[in-house]
Coordinates of C-alpha atoms in Angstrom, one line a residue:
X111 CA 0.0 0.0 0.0
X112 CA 3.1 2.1 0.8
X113 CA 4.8 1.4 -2.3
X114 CA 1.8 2.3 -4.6
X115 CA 1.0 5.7 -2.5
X116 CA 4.8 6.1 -3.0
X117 CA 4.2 5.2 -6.8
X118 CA 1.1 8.0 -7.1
X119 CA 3.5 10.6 -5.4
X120 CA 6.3 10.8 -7.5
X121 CA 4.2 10.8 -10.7
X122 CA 2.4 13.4 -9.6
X123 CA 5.4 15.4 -8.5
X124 CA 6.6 14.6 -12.0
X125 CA 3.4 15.6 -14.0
X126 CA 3.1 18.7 -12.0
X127 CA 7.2 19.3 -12.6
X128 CA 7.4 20.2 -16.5
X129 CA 10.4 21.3 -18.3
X130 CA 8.4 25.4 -18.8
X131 CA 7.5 24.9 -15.3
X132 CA 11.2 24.9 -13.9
X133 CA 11.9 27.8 -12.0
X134 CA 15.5 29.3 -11.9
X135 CA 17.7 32.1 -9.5
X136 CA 17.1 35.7 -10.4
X137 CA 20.2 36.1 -12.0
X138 CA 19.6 33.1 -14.4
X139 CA 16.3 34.9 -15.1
X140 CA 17.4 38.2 -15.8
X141 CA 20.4 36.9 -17.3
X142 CA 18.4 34.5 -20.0
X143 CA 15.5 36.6 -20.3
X144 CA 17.7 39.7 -21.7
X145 CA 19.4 37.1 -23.8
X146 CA 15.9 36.8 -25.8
X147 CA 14.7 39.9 -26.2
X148 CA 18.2 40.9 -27.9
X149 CA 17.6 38.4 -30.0
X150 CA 14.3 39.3 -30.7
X151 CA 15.0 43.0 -30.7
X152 CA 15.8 44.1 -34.2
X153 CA 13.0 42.1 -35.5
X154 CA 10.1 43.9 -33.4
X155 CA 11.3 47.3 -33.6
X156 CA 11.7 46.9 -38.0
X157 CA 7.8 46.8 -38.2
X158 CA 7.2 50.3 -36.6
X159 CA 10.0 51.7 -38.3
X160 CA 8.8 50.4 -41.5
X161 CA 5.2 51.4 -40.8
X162 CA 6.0 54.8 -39.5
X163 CA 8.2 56.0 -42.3
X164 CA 5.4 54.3 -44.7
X165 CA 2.7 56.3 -43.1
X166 CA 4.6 59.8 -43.4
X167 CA 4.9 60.1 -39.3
X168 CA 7.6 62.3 -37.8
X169 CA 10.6 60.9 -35.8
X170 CA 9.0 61.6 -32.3
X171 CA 6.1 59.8 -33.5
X172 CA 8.4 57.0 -35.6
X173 CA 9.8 56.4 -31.6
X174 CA 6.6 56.3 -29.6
X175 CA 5.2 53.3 -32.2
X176 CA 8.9 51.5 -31.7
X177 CA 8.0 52.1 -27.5
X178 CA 3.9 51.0 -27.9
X179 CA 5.0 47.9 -30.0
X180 CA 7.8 46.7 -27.0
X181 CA 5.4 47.4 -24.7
X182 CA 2.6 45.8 -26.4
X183 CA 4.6 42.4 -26.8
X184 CA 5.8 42.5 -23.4
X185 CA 2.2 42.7 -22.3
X186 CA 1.6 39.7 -24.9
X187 CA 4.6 37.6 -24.0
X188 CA 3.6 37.4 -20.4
X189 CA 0.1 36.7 -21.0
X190 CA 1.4 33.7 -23.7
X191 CA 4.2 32.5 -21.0
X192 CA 2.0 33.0 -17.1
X193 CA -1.7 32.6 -18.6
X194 CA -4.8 33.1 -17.2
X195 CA -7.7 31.0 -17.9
X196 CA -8.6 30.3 -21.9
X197 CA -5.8 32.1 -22.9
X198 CA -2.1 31.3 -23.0
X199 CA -0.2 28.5 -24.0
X200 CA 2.2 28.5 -20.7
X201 CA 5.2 27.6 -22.9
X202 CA 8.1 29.9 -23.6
X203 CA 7.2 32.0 -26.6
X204 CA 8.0 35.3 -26.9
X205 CA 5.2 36.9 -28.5
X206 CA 6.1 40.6 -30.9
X207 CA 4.5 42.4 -33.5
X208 CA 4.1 40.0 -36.4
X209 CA 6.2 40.3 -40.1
X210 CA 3.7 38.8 -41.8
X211 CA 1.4 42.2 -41.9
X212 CA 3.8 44.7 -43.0
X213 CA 2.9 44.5 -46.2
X214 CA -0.7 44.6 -46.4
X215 CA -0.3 47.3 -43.6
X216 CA 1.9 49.5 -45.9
X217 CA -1.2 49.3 -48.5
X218 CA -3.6 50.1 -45.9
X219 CA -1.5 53.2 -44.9
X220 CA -1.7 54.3 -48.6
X221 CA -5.3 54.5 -48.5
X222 CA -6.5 55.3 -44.8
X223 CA -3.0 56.3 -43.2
X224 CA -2.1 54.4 -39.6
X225 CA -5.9 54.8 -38.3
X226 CA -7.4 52.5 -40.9
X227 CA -4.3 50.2 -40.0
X228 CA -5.4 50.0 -36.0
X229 CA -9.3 49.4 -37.4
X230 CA -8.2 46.7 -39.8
X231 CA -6.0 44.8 -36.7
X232 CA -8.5 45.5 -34.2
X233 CA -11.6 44.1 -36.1
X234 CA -9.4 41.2 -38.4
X235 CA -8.3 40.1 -34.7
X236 CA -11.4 39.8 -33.1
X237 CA -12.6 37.5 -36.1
X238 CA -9.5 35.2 -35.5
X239 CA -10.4 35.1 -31.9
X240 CA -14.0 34.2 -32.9
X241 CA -12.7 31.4 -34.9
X242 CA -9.8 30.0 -32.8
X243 CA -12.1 27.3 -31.7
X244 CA -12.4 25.3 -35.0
X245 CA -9.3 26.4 -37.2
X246 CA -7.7 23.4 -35.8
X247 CA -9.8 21.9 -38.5
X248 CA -9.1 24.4 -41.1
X249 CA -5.1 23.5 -41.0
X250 CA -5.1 21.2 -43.4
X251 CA -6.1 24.2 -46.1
X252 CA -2.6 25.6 -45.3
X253 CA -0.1 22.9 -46.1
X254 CA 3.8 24.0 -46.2
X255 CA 2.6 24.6 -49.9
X256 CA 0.2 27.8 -48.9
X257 CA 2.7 29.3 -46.1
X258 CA 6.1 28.6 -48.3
X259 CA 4.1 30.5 -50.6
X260 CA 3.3 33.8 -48.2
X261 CA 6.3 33.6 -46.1
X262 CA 8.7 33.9 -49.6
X263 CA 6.1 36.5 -50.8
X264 CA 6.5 38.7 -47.9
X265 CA 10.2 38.7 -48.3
X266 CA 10.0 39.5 -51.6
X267 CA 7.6 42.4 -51.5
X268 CA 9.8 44.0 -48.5
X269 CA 12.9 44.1 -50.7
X270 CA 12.1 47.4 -52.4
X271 CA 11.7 49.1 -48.9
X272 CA 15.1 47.3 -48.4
X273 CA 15.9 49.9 -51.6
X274 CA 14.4 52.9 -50.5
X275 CA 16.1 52.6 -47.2
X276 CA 19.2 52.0 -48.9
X277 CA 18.7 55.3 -51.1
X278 CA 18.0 57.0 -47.7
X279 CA 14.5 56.5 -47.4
X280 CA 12.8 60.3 -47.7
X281 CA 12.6 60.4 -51.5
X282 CA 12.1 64.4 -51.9
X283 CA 15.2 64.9 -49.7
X284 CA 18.5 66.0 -51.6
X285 CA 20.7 63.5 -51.1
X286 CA 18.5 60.5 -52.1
X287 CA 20.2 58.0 -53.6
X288 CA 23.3 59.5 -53.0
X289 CA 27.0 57.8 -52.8
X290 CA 27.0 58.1 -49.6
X291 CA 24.0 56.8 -48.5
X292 CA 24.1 54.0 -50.6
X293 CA 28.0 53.4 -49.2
X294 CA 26.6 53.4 -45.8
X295 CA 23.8 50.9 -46.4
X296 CA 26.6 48.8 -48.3
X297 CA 29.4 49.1 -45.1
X298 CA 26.2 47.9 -42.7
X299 CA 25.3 45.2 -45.3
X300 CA 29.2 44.0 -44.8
X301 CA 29.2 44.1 -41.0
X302 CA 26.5 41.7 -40.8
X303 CA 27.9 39.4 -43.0
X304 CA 31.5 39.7 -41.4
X305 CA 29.6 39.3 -37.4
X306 CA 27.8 36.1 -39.0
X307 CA 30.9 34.5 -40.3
X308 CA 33.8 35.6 -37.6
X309 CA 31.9 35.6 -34.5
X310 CA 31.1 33.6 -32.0
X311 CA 27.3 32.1 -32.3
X312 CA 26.4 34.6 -29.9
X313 CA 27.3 37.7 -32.2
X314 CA 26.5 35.6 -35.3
X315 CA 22.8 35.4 -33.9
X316 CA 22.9 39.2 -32.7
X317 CA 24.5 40.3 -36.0
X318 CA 21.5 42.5 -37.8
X319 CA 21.2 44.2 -34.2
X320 CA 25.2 44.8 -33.8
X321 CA 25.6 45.8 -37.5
X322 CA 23.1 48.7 -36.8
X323 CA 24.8 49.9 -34.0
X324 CA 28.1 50.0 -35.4
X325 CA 26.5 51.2 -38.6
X326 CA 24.9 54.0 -36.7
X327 CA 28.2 55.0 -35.0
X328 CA 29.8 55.2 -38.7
X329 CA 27.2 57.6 -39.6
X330 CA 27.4 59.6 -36.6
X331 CA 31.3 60.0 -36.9
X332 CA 30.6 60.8 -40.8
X333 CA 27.9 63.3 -40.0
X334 CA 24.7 61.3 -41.4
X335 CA 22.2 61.4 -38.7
X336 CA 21.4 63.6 -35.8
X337 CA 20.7 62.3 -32.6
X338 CA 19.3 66.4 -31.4
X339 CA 15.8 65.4 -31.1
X340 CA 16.9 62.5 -28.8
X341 CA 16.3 64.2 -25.2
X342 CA 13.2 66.6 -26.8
X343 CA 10.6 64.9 -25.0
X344 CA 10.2 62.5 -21.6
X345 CA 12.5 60.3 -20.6
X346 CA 9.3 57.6 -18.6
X347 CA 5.9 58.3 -19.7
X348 CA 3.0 55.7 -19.9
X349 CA 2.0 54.3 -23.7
X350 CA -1.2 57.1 -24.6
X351 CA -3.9 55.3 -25.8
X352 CA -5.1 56.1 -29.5
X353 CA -2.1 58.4 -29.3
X354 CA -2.7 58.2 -33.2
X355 CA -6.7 58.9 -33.4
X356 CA -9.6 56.2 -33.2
X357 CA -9.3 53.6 -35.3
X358 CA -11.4 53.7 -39.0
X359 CA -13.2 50.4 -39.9
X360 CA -12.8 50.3 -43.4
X361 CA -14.3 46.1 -44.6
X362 CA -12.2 45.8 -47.9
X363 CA -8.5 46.6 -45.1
X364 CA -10.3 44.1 -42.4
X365 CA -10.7 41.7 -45.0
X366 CA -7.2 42.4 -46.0
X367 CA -5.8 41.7 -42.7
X368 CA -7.9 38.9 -42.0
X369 CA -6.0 36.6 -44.5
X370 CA -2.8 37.9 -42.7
X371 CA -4.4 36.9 -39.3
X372 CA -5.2 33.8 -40.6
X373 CA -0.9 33.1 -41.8
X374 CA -0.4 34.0 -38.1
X375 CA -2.6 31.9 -36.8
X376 CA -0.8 29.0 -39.0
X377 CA 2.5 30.2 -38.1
X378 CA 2.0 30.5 -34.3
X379 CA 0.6 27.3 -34.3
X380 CA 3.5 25.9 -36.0
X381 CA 5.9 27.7 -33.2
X382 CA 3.6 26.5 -30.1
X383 CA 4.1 22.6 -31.7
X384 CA 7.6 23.8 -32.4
X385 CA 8.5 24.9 -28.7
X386 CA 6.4 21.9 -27.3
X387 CA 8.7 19.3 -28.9
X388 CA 12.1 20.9 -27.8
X389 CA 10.9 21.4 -24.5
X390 CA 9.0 17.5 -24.2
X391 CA 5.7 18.7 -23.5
X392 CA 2.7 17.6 -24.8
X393 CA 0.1 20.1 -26.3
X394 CA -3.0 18.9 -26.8
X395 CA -6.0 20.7 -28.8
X396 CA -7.1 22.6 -25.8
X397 CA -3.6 24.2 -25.1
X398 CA -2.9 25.0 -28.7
X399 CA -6.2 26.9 -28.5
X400 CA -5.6 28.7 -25.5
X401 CA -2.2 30.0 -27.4
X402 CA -3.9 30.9 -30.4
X403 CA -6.7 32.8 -27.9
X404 CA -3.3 34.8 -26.3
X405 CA -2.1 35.6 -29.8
X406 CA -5.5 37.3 -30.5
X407 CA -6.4 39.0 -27.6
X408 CA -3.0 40.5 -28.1
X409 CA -3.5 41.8 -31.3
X410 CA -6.6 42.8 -30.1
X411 CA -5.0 44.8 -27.3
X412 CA -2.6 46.0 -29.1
X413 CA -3.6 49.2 -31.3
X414 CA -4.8 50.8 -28.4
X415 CA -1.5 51.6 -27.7
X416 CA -0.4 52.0 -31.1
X417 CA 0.9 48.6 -32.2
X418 CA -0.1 45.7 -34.3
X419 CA -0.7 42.0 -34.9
X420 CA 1.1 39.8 -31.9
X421 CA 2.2 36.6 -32.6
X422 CA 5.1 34.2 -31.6
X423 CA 8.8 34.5 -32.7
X424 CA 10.0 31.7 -34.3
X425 CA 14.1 33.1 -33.8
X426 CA 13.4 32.8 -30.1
X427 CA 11.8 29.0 -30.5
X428 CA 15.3 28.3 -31.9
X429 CA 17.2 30.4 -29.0
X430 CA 15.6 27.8 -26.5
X431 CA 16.5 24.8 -28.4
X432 CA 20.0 26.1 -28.6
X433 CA 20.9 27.2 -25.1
X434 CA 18.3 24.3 -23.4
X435 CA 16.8 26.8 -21.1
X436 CA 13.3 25.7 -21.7
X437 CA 11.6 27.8 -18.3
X438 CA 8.4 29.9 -19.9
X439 CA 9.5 31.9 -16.4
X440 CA 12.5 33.2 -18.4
X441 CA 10.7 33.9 -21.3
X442 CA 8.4 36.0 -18.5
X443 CA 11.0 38.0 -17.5
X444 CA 12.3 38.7 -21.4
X445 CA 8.9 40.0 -21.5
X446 CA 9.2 42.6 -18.4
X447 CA 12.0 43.7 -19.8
X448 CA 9.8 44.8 -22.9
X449 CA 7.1 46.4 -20.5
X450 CA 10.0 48.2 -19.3
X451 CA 11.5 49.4 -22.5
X452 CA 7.7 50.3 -23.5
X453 CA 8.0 52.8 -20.7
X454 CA 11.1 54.2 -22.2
X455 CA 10.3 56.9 -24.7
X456 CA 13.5 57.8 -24.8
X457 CA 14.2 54.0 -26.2
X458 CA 11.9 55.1 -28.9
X459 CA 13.7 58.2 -30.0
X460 CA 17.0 56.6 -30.2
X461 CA 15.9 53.9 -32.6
X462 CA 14.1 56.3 -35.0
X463 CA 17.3 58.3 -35.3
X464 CA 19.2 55.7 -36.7
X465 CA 19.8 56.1 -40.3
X466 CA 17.3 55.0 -42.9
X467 CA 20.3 54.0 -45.4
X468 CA 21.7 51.9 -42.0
X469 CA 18.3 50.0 -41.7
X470 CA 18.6 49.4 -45.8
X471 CA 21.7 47.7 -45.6
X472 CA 20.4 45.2 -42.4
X473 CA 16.9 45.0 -44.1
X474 CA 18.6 43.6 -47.2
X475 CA 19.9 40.7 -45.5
X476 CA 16.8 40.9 -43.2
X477 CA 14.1 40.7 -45.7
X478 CA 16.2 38.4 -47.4
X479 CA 16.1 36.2 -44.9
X480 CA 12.5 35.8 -44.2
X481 CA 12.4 35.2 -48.3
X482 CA 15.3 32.2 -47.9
X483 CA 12.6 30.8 -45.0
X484 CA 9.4 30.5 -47.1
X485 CA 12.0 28.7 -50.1
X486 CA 13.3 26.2 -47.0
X487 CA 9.7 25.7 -46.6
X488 CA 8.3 25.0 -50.2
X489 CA 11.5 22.6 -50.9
X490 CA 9.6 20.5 -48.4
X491 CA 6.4 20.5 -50.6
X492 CA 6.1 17.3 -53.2
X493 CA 6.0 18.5 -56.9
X494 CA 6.0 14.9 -58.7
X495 CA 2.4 14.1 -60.6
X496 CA 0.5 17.0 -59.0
X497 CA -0.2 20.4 -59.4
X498 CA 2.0 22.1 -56.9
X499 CA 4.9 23.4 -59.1
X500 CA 2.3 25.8 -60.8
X501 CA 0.5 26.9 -58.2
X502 CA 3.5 27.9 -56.4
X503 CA 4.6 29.6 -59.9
X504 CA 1.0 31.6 -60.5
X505 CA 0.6 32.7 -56.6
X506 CA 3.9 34.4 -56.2
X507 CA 3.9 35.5 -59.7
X508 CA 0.4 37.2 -58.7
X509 CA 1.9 38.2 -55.8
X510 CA 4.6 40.1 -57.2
X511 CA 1.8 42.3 -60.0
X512 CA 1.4 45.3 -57.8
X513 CA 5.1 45.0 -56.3
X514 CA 6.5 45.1 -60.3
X515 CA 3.9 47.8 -61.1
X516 CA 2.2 49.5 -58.6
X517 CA -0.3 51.5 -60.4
X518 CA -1.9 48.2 -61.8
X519 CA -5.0 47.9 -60.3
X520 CA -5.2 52.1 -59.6
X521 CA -8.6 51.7 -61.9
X522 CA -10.1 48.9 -59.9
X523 CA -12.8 49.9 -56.9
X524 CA -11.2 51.1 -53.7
X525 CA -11.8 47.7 -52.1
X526 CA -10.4 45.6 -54.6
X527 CA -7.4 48.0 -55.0
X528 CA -6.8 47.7 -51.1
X529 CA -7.2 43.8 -51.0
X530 CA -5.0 43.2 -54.2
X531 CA -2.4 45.8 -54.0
X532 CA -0.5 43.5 -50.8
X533 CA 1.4 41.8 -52.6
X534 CA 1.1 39.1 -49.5
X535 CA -2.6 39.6 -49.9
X536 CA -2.6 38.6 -53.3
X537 CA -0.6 35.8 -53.1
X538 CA -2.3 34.3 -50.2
X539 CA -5.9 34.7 -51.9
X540 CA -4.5 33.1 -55.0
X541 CA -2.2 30.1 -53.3
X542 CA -5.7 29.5 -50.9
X543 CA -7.6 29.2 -54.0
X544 CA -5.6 27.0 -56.5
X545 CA -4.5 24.8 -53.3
X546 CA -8.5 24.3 -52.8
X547 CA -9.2 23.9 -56.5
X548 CA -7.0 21.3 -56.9
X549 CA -5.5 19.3 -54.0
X550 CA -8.8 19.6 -52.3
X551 CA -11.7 19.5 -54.7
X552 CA -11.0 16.4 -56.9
X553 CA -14.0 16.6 -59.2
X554 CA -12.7 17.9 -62.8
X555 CA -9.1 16.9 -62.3
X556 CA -7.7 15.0 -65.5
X557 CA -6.1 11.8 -65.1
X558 CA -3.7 12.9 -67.6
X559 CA -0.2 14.8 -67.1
X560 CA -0.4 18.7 -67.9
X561 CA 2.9 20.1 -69.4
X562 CA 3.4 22.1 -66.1
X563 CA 3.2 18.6 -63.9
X564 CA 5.3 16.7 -66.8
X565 CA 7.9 18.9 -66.4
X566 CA 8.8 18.1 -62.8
X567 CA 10.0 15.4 -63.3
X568 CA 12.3 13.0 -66.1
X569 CA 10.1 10.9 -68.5
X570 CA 11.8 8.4 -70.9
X571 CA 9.6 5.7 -72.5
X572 CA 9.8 2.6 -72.5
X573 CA 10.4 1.7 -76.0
X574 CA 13.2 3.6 -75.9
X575 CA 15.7 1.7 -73.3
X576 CA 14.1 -1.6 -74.5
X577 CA 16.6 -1.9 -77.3
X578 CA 19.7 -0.9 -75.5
X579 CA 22.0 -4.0 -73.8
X580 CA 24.2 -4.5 -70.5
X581 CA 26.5 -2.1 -70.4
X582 CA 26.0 0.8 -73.0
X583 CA 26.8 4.0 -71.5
X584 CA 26.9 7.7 -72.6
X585 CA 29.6 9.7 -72.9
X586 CA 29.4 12.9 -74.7
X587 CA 26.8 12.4 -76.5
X588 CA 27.6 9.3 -78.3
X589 CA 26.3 5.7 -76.9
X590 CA 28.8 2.8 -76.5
X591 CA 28.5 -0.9 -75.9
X592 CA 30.3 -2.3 -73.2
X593 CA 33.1 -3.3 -75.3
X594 CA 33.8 0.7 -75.8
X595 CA 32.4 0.4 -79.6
X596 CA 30.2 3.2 -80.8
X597 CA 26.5 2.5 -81.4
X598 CA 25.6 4.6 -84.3
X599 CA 22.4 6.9 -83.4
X600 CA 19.7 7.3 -86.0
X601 CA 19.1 10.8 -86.6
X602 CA 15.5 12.1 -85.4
X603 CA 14.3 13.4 -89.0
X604 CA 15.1 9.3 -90.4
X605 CA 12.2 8.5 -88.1

């Protein structure tokens, strides 16, 4: 009786004892938890900085989005890691403003400015919160084909703000496209590249966010930014809410972001099942829902302060499987540090003073980099005797209409123009549709080889190697037995 009370103990000490659950010194805390949100850094203050400069929206403003977005995925990192009931995975995910919007938000700001932007995340949100309950049944609609397809779309359409960066970013100033801005993006381009390949893994996995620094200092020294407008405001204030205006509801931008909530939703997933496996816990439907719930509420949340969609960072997923620190409680405090930051408008200011031509130069290998993803992610797509290989080819190539000419849908209704002029919009719409139409709905499909599926793969008939023997070879272009004697070839035309 001893033994099994003994028995019923330990298992439950050991159930209750999960890897997220472990619970480390202070020091190891603070410690770990700055380690992630360095490595996270560079990637959640791009968005704002990308959005702010798209949007027209002075420096001082540029800095307090950069402050409301770290303090808006501080608040959503902690809600993901602690939880409360419903919401929150209670794995450790560090949640930030999401990549996969940028580009439908820049076409937003084109046609509403930042307001219709908050509307569109508020409202696209609270229909991905409505629908977190059954989308684990919707998964199967995006296979690795349908996110390989908007992941290498959204690098793709970021690379000509990578340019305009590079050229110094305010097109009516003088010195656009200048030598020396163009230099300066090229010298930052080469730090990165020379921090990923001489440093130690540390600096290699810090090297966008070191490259800017030392990139900054260069154009400091050179006298290419001003830093004067630095201390022109507080140093601690809280985030204003609607600093920006009340949000606009405009339902062809909420549809728009709605197919971006929906890739976040895939992608956080993915991240949650990611993070479960390195760290040996189980998730089961309900958990995976209550994540999802945490992502949404966050995005919800967040425009109030100024910020947008929330959703896990798949850089920090990797962080825990390299240094096996697997405590969510870390993650936690990575997240206080964000709340902190947040609180720092000064923080704000500094990053928006850093040179446009600076950002180019990072955003090149950057933007590059979340292209290089969505490839690693379609080579893992099958292509033989189906139609992926063209559907791939048309949704990317649809995606990439309005990036090679963006006045091509300027005399379509404003809704269509706003839906279709996101590249990642466009591509996600078309990749949805032609996955649907053709790996889902059988009924039409031909039993017979298209050219586009004939082309993945080598054919050679039959009739052809019937009549060669043991041992012919190539070489050249001319067949041989195995004795090394020439078979003569008869010419195509003699057929």
């Amino acid at each position: 009786m001893e033994e099994f009370t003994l028995a019923a103990t330990t298992e439950e000490n050991t159930t209750h004892l999960s890897p997220e659950d472990e619970k480390l010194s202070l020091g190891a805390n603070l410690a770990y938890g700055l380690q992630h949100v360095l490595t996270m850094y560079g990637g959640i203050v791009a968005v704002p900085l990308i959005l702010g400069q798209a949007s027209g929206l002075s420096a001082s403003d540029i800095g307090l989005l950069v402050t409301a977005s770290l303090f808006a995925g501080g608040l959503a990192t902690i809600l993901q890691t602690i939880g409360v009931p419903f919401f929150g995975s209670r794995l450790p995910l560090v949640q930030g403003v999401s990549f996969s919007g940028v580009a439908t938000m820049i076409a937003i700001t084109g046609h509403g400015g930042i307001q219709s932007v908050l509307g569109a995340v508020i409202a696209a949100s609270f229909l991905g919160l409505a629908i977190t309950p059954v989308f684990s049944r919707i998964t199967r609609f995006f296979p690795p084909l349908v996110t390989g397809i908007v992941i290498t779309t959204i690098g793709l359409t970021l690379m000509p703000v990578a340019a305009n960066w590079a050229m110094g970013g305010n097109r009516s100033a003088p010195d656009f496209g200048s030598q020396a801005n163009i230099q300066l993006a090229a010298a930052t381009l080469v730090i990165v590249l020379l921090l990923s390949k001489l440093g130690s893994a540390s600096i290699s996995r810090l090297s966008i966010l070191l490259a800017i620094i030392i990139g900054t200092g260069i154009a400091y020294v050179s006298g290419l930014t001003d830093f004067s407008q630095v201390a022109n405001g507080p140093f601690i204030a809280l985030p204003k809410i609607f600093h920006f205006g009340y949000p606009i509801f405009d339902a062809a931008a909420i549809i728009s972001m709605f197919i971006v909530i929906m890739v976040t939703l895939v992608e956080t997933s993915a991240d949650i099942l990611a993070v479960s496996e390195i760290v040996g816990t189980k998730v089961d439907a309900r958990r995976l829902g209550d994540g999802l719930r945490a992502d949404m509420l966050s995005s919800i949340l967040a425009p109030f302060f100024g910020s947008f969609t929330q959703s896990a960072f798949a850089q920090n997923v990797g962080l825990v499987a390299v240094t096996g620190i697997k405590s969510r409680y870390v993650v936690a405090t990575g997240g206080l540090f964000l709340v902190a930051l947040g609180l720092l408008p000064v923080v704000g200011r500094i990053v928006a003073a850093v040179p446009s031509s600076v950002l180019g130069g990072a955003g090149l290998v950057l933007f590059g980099t979340v292209a290089a993803s969505g490839i690693r992610t379609l080579a893992k797509v099958d292509y033989e005797n189906n139609m992926n290989l063209i559907i791939v080819a048309t949704s990317i190539g649809f995606g990439m209409i309005p990036i090679a000419s963006p006045t091509f849908y300027e005399h379509f209704p404003a809704w269509v123009i706003t839906i279709f002029h996101s590249g990642i919009s466009s591509a996600a719409l078309m990749a949805i549709t032609l996955n649907l139409l053709f790996n889902h709905l059988k009924i039409g499909n031909s039993d017979q080889q298209s050219v586009f599926v004939a082309g993945t793969e080598r054919l050679i008939r039959y009739q052809d190697i019937a009549v060669l023997h043991d041992g012919d070879y190539f070489l050249n272009g001319r067949l041989f037995d195995a004795s090394g004697t020439e078979v003569p070839l008869i010419p195509a035309e003699a057929h």
